mmCIF file of C-alpha atoms in Angstrom:
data_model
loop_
_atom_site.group_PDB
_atom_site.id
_atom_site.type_symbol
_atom_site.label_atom_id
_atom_site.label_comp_id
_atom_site.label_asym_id
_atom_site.label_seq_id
_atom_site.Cartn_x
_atom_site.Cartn_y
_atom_site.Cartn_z
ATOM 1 C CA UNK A 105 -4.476 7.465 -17.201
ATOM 2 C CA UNK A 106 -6.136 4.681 -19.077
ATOM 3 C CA UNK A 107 -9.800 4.916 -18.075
ATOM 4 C CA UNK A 108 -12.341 7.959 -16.320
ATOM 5 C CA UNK A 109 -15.738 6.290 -15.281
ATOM 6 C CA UNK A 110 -18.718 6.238 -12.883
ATOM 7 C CA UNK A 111 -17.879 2.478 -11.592
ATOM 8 C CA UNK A 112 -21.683 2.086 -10.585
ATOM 9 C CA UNK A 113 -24.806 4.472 -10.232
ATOM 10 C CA UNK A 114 -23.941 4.356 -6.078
ATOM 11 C CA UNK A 115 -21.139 6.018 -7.381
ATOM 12 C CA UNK A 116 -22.643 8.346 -10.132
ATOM 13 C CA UNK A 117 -25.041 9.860 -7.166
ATOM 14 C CA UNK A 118 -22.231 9.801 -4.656
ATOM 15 C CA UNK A 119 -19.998 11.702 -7.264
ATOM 16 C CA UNK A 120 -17.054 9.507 -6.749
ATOM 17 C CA UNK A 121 -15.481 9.186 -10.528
ATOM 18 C CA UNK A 122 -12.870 6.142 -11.068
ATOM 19 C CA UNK A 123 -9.774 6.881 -12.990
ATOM 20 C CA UNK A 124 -7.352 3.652 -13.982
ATOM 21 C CA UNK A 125 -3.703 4.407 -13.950
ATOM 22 C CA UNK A 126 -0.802 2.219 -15.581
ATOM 23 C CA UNK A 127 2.557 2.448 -13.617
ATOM 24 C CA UNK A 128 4.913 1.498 -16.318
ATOM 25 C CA UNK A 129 8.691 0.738 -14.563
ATOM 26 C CA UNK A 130 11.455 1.460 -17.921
ATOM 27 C CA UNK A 131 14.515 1.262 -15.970
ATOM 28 C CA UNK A 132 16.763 -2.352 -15.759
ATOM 29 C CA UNK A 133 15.905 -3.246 -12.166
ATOM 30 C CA UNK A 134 12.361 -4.048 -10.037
ATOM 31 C CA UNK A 135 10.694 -0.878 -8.642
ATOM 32 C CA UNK A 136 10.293 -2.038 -5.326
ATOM 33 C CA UNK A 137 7.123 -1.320 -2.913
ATOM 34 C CA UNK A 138 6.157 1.164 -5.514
ATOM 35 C CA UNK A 139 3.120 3.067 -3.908
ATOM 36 C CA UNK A 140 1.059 5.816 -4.499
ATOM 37 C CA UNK A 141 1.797 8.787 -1.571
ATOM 38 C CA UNK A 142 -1.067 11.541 -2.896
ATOM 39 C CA UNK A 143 -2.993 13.289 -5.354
ATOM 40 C CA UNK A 144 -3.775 16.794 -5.672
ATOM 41 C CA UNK A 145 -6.247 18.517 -7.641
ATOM 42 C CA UNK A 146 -7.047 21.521 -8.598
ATOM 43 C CA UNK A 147 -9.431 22.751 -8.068
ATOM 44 C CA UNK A 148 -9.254 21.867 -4.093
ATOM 45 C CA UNK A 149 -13.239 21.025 -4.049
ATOM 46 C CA UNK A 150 -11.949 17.449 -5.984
ATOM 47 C CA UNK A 151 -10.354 14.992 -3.879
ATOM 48 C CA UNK A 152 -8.788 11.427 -3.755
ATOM 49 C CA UNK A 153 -11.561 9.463 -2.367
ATOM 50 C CA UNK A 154 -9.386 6.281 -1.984
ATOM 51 C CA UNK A 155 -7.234 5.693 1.356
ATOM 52 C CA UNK A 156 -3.476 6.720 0.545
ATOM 53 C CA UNK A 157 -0.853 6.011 0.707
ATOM 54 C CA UNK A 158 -1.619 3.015 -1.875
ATOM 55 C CA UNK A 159 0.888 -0.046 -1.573
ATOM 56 C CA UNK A 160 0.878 -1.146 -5.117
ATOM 57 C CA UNK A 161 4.103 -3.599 -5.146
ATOM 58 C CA UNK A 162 6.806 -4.557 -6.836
ATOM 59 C CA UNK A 163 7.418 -3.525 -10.632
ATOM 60 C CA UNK A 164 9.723 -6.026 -12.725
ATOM 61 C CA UNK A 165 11.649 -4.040 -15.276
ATOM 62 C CA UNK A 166 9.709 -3.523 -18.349
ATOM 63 C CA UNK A 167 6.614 -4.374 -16.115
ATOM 64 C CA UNK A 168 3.764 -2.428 -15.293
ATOM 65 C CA UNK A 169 0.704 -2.494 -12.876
ATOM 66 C CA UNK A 170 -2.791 -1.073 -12.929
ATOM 67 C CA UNK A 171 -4.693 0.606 -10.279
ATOM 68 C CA UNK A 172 -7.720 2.817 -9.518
ATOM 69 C CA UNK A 173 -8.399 5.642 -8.022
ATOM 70 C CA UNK A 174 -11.573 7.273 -6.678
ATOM 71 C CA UNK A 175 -12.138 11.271 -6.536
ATOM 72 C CA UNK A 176 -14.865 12.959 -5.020
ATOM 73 C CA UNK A 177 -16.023 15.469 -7.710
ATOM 74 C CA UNK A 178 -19.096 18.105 -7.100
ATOM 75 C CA UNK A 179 -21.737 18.295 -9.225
ATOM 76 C CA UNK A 180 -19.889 22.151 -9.824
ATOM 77 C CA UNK A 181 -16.694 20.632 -11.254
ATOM 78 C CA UNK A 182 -17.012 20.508 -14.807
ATOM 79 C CA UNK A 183 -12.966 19.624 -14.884
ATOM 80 C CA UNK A 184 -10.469 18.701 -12.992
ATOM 81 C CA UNK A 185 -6.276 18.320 -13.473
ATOM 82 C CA UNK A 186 -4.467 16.392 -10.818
ATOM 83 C CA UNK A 187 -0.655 15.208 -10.017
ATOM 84 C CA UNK A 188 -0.288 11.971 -8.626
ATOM 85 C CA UNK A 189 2.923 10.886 -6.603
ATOM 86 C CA UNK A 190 4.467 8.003 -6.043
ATOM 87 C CA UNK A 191 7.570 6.274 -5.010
ATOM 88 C CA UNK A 192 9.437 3.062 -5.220
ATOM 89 C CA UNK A 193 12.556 1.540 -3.696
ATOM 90 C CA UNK A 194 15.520 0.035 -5.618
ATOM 91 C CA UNK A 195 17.390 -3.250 -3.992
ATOM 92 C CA UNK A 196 19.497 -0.869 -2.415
ATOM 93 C CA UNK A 197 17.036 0.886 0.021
ATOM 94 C CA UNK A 198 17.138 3.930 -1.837
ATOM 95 C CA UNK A 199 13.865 6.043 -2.429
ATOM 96 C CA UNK A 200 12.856 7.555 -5.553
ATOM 97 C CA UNK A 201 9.859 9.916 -5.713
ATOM 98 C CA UNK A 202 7.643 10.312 -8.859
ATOM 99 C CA UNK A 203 7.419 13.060 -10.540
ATOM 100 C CA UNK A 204 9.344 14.998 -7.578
ATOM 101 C CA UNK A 205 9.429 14.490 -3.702
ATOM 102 C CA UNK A 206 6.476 16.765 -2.430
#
């Protein structure tokens, strides 16, 4: 995570908080059609506001690429944790899940 915001006051009242994510790729070859598949929080009453699955792109090696991603979060929730998934192909065809296949 690089940034947690209200983007706008629309979004302050509608209780839909921005995080900014960094995908950093550190192997030798481009992540391929890297995308994110979910998010889960906990607790449940937090969700991923933004459409998924998230088509984020290709990754060059030692490349990285930004995104956002909106929860809903009740005026309740004082805190949240959540675990964001994602995968990527290599030139091969091959999928790899991030951190593990749900």
């Amino acid at each position: 995570m690089e940034n947690i915001y209200w983007a706008s006051w629309d979004d302050y009242y509608n209780r839909h908080l921005s995080i900014d994510y960094r995908m950093d790729n550190v192997g030798t070859s481009t992540a391929i059609n890297t995308t994110v598949q979910a998010s889960l929080c906990v607790p449940e009453s937090v969700y991923v506001f933004t459409p998924l699955p998230l088509l984020t792109g290709d990754i060059g090696p030692g490349d990285y690429s930004s995104l956002t991603l909106k929860y809903y979060v009740p005026t309740t929730v004082g805190s949240f944790t959540s675990i964001t998934y994602t995968t990527c192909e290599d030139d091969a065809g091959r999928t790899y899940w991030f951190p593990e296949m749900l």
